[in-house]
Amino acid sequence: MSQQLSPNATPATARYSVLQARLHWMVVVLVLLQFLLQGAMVDTMVAVRAGDTPGAGAYLLANLHLLSGLVIGFLMAFRLYLRLDASASRFKDLAVQGSPGSLALAATVVHGLFYLLLLTMPISGLSAWYEVPGAAWVHGWQKIALLALLLLHIAAALLHLCLLRDGVFQRILRVR
Ligand code: HEM
Ligand code: HEM
């Protein structure tokens, strides 16, 4: 049943664990790092494909992109485990609680796609690194999908914070 969007509509009483909130923000920082390092990674690959030796600085930063990307994959797998773990069922996607029906469905889809993208980007990235044909193309399109999701996600977060004022934003800010 759909509910009307109105300020303070449904107070969000359910909460993520502190661990989940910390993992969320750790991944945000690492994804930001991936975007800061993308130029060095692309430069390195262009040099390798042209048969040149990449610059030492760019190569180092490209390796950091590799490492950070793998860490993101592991952290997302751990977050998924936290949500799938039956004993932690209260930590499942909380989008269904505290949001009007259609917004909750959109949030669940966006959150699910984040998991799908951030679990598969390390695979396409590693494949691109080892020059598997088409992998760099897939990785590039995943980047665009990630940016689009991020725009929607931030807009929704601000909607909750500024218009709905229902506590949904605050539940991912937990520090203790
Ligand atoms: C790369 C960046 C981001 C990714 C991949 C991401 C991903 C996610 C995911 C998957 C969830 C669901 C909870 C979970 O499974 O742990 C979530 C929740 C949330 N995120 Fe993000 N997020 C990002 C950035 C941000 C930013 C920048 C903000 C704030 C402006 C934000 C605000 C929120 C809020 C408020 C929730 C709680 C939503 C709810 O409980 O329904 N996120 N995020
Ligand atoms: C979730 C983790 C990751 C994110 C968010 C990410 C993000 C990005 C972004 C934004 C680009 C620029 C793409 C473009 O402009 O076309 C890029 C390029 C690249 N990334 Fe990643 N990356 C991740 C993981 C990895 C991993 C683990 C590797 C392994 C080495 C990797 C290897 C590459 C390579 C080789 C390129 C250059 C592709 C080309 O030749 O154009 N990435 N990445």
GROMACS .gro file of C-alpha atoms in nm, residues 60-166:
model
  107
   60LEU     CA    1   5.236   0.334  -0.803
   61LEU     CA    2   4.899   0.512  -0.796
   62ALA     CA    3   4.756   0.252  -1.037
   63ASN     CA    4   4.859  -0.020  -0.792
   64LEU     CA    5   4.686   0.175  -0.516
   65HIS     CA    6   4.371   0.176  -0.734
   66LEU     CA    7   4.405  -0.202  -0.765
   67LEU     CA    8   4.451  -0.251  -0.390
   68SER     CA    9   4.174  -0.012  -0.287
   69GLY     CA   10   3.939  -0.173  -0.542
   70LEU     CA   11   4.002  -0.519  -0.396
   71VAL     CA   12   3.944  -0.386  -0.041
   72ILE     CA   13   3.610  -0.236  -0.157
   73GLY     CA   14   3.512  -0.579  -0.295
   74PHE     CA   15   3.597  -0.753   0.036
   75LEU     CA   16   3.418  -0.488   0.245
   76MET     CA   17   3.105  -0.515   0.027
   77ALA     CA   18   3.111  -0.895   0.061
   78PHE     CA   19   3.137  -0.854   0.439
   79ARG     CA   20   2.847  -0.603   0.438
   80LEU     CA   21   2.641  -0.846   0.236
   81TYR     CA   22   2.724  -1.121   0.486
   82LEU     CA   23   2.611  -0.894   0.771
   83ARG     CA   24   2.280  -0.843   0.594
   84LEU     CA   25   2.228  -1.204   0.488
   85ASP     CA   26   2.331  -1.352   0.821
   86ALA     CA   27   2.008  -1.486   0.971
   87SER     CA   28   2.116  -1.411   1.328
   88ALA     CA   29   2.151  -1.045   1.229
   89SER     CA   30   1.818  -1.026   1.051
   90ARG     CA   31   1.740  -0.695   1.218
   91PHE     CA   32   2.030  -0.551   1.018
   92LYS     CA   33   1.873  -0.625   0.679
   93ASP     CA   34   1.801  -0.343   0.434
   94LEU     CA   35   1.614  -0.089   0.642
   95ALA     CA   36   1.485   0.099   0.338
   96VAL     CA   37   1.156  -0.087   0.378
   97GLN     CA   38   1.112   0.065   0.722
   98GLY     CA   39   1.056   0.435   0.769
   99SER     CA   40   1.005   0.527   0.402
  100PRO     CA   41   0.687   0.565   0.197
  101GLY     CA   42   0.620   0.254  -0.022
  102SER     CA   43   0.750   0.361  -0.365
  103LEU     CA   44   1.054   0.534  -0.213
  104ALA     CA   45   1.133   0.221  -0.012
  105LEU     CA   46   1.121   0.008  -0.327
  106ALA     CA   47   1.348   0.254  -0.514
  107ALA     CA   48   1.593   0.256  -0.221
  108THR     CA   49   1.602  -0.125  -0.205
  109VAL     CA   50   1.676  -0.142  -0.580
  110VAL     CA   51   1.947   0.129  -0.558
  111HIS     CA   52   2.112  -0.037  -0.255
  112GLY     CA   53   2.101  -0.375  -0.433
  113LEU     CA   54   2.260  -0.229  -0.747
  114PHE     CA   55   2.537  -0.072  -0.534
  115TYR     CA   56   2.621  -0.419  -0.403
  116LEU     CA   57   2.609  -0.568  -0.753
  117LEU     CA   58   2.835  -0.296  -0.899
  118LEU     CA   59   3.090  -0.277  -0.619
  119LEU     CA   60   3.120  -0.658  -0.605
  120THR     CA   61   3.172  -0.691  -0.982
  121MET     CA   62   3.386  -0.380  -1.052
  122PRO     CA   63   3.694  -0.542  -0.892
  123ILE     CA   64   3.646  -0.838  -1.130
  124SER     CA   65   3.610  -0.623  -1.444
  125GLY     CA   66   3.897  -0.400  -1.319
  126LEU     CA   67   4.131  -0.694  -1.260
  127SER     CA   68   4.035  -0.835  -1.601
  128ALA     CA   69   4.111  -0.495  -1.762
  129TRP     CA   70   4.446  -0.489  -1.578
  130TYR     CA   71   4.532  -0.827  -1.737
  131GLU     CA   72   4.408  -0.690  -2.072
  132VAL     CA   73   4.110  -0.924  -2.112
  133PRO     CA   74   3.930  -0.790  -2.425
  134GLY     CA   75   3.620  -0.583  -2.344
  135ALA     CA   76   3.688  -0.565  -1.970
  136ALA     CA   77   3.799  -0.199  -1.973
  137TRP     CA   78   3.481  -0.115  -2.166
  138VAL     CA   79   3.264  -0.292  -1.904
  139HIS     CA   80   3.456  -0.121  -1.621
  140GLY     CA   81   3.402   0.218  -1.789
  141TRP     CA   82   3.025   0.164  -1.819
  142GLN     CA   83   3.011   0.045  -1.459
  143LYS     CA   84   3.169   0.374  -1.359
  144ILE     CA   85   2.885   0.564  -1.531
  145ALA     CA   86   2.621   0.344  -1.365
  146LEU     CA   87   2.790   0.398  -1.027
  147LEU     CA   88   2.786   0.776  -1.072
  148ALA     CA   89   2.417   0.771  -1.173
  149LEU     CA   90   2.325   0.561  -0.867
  150LEU     CA   91   2.529   0.789  -0.645
  151LEU     CA   92   2.339   1.095  -0.770
  152LEU     CA   93   2.004   0.927  -0.698
  153HIS     CA   94   2.127   0.804  -0.358
  154ILE     CA   95   2.254   1.143  -0.245
  155ALA     CA   96   1.935   1.313  -0.369
  156ALA     CA   97   1.727   1.063  -0.170
  157ALA     CA   98   1.946   1.108   0.140
  158LEU     CA   99   1.897   1.485   0.120
  159LEU     CA  100   1.522   1.437   0.067
  160HIS     CA  101   1.509   1.238   0.393
  161LEU     CA  102   1.729   1.489   0.575
  162CYS     CA  103   1.569   1.813   0.460
  163LEU     CA  104   1.207   1.739   0.357
  164LEU     CA  105   1.086   1.413   0.514
  165ARG     CA  106   1.290   1.461   0.833
  166ASP     CA  107   1.215   1.102   0.931
   0.00000   0.00000   0.00000
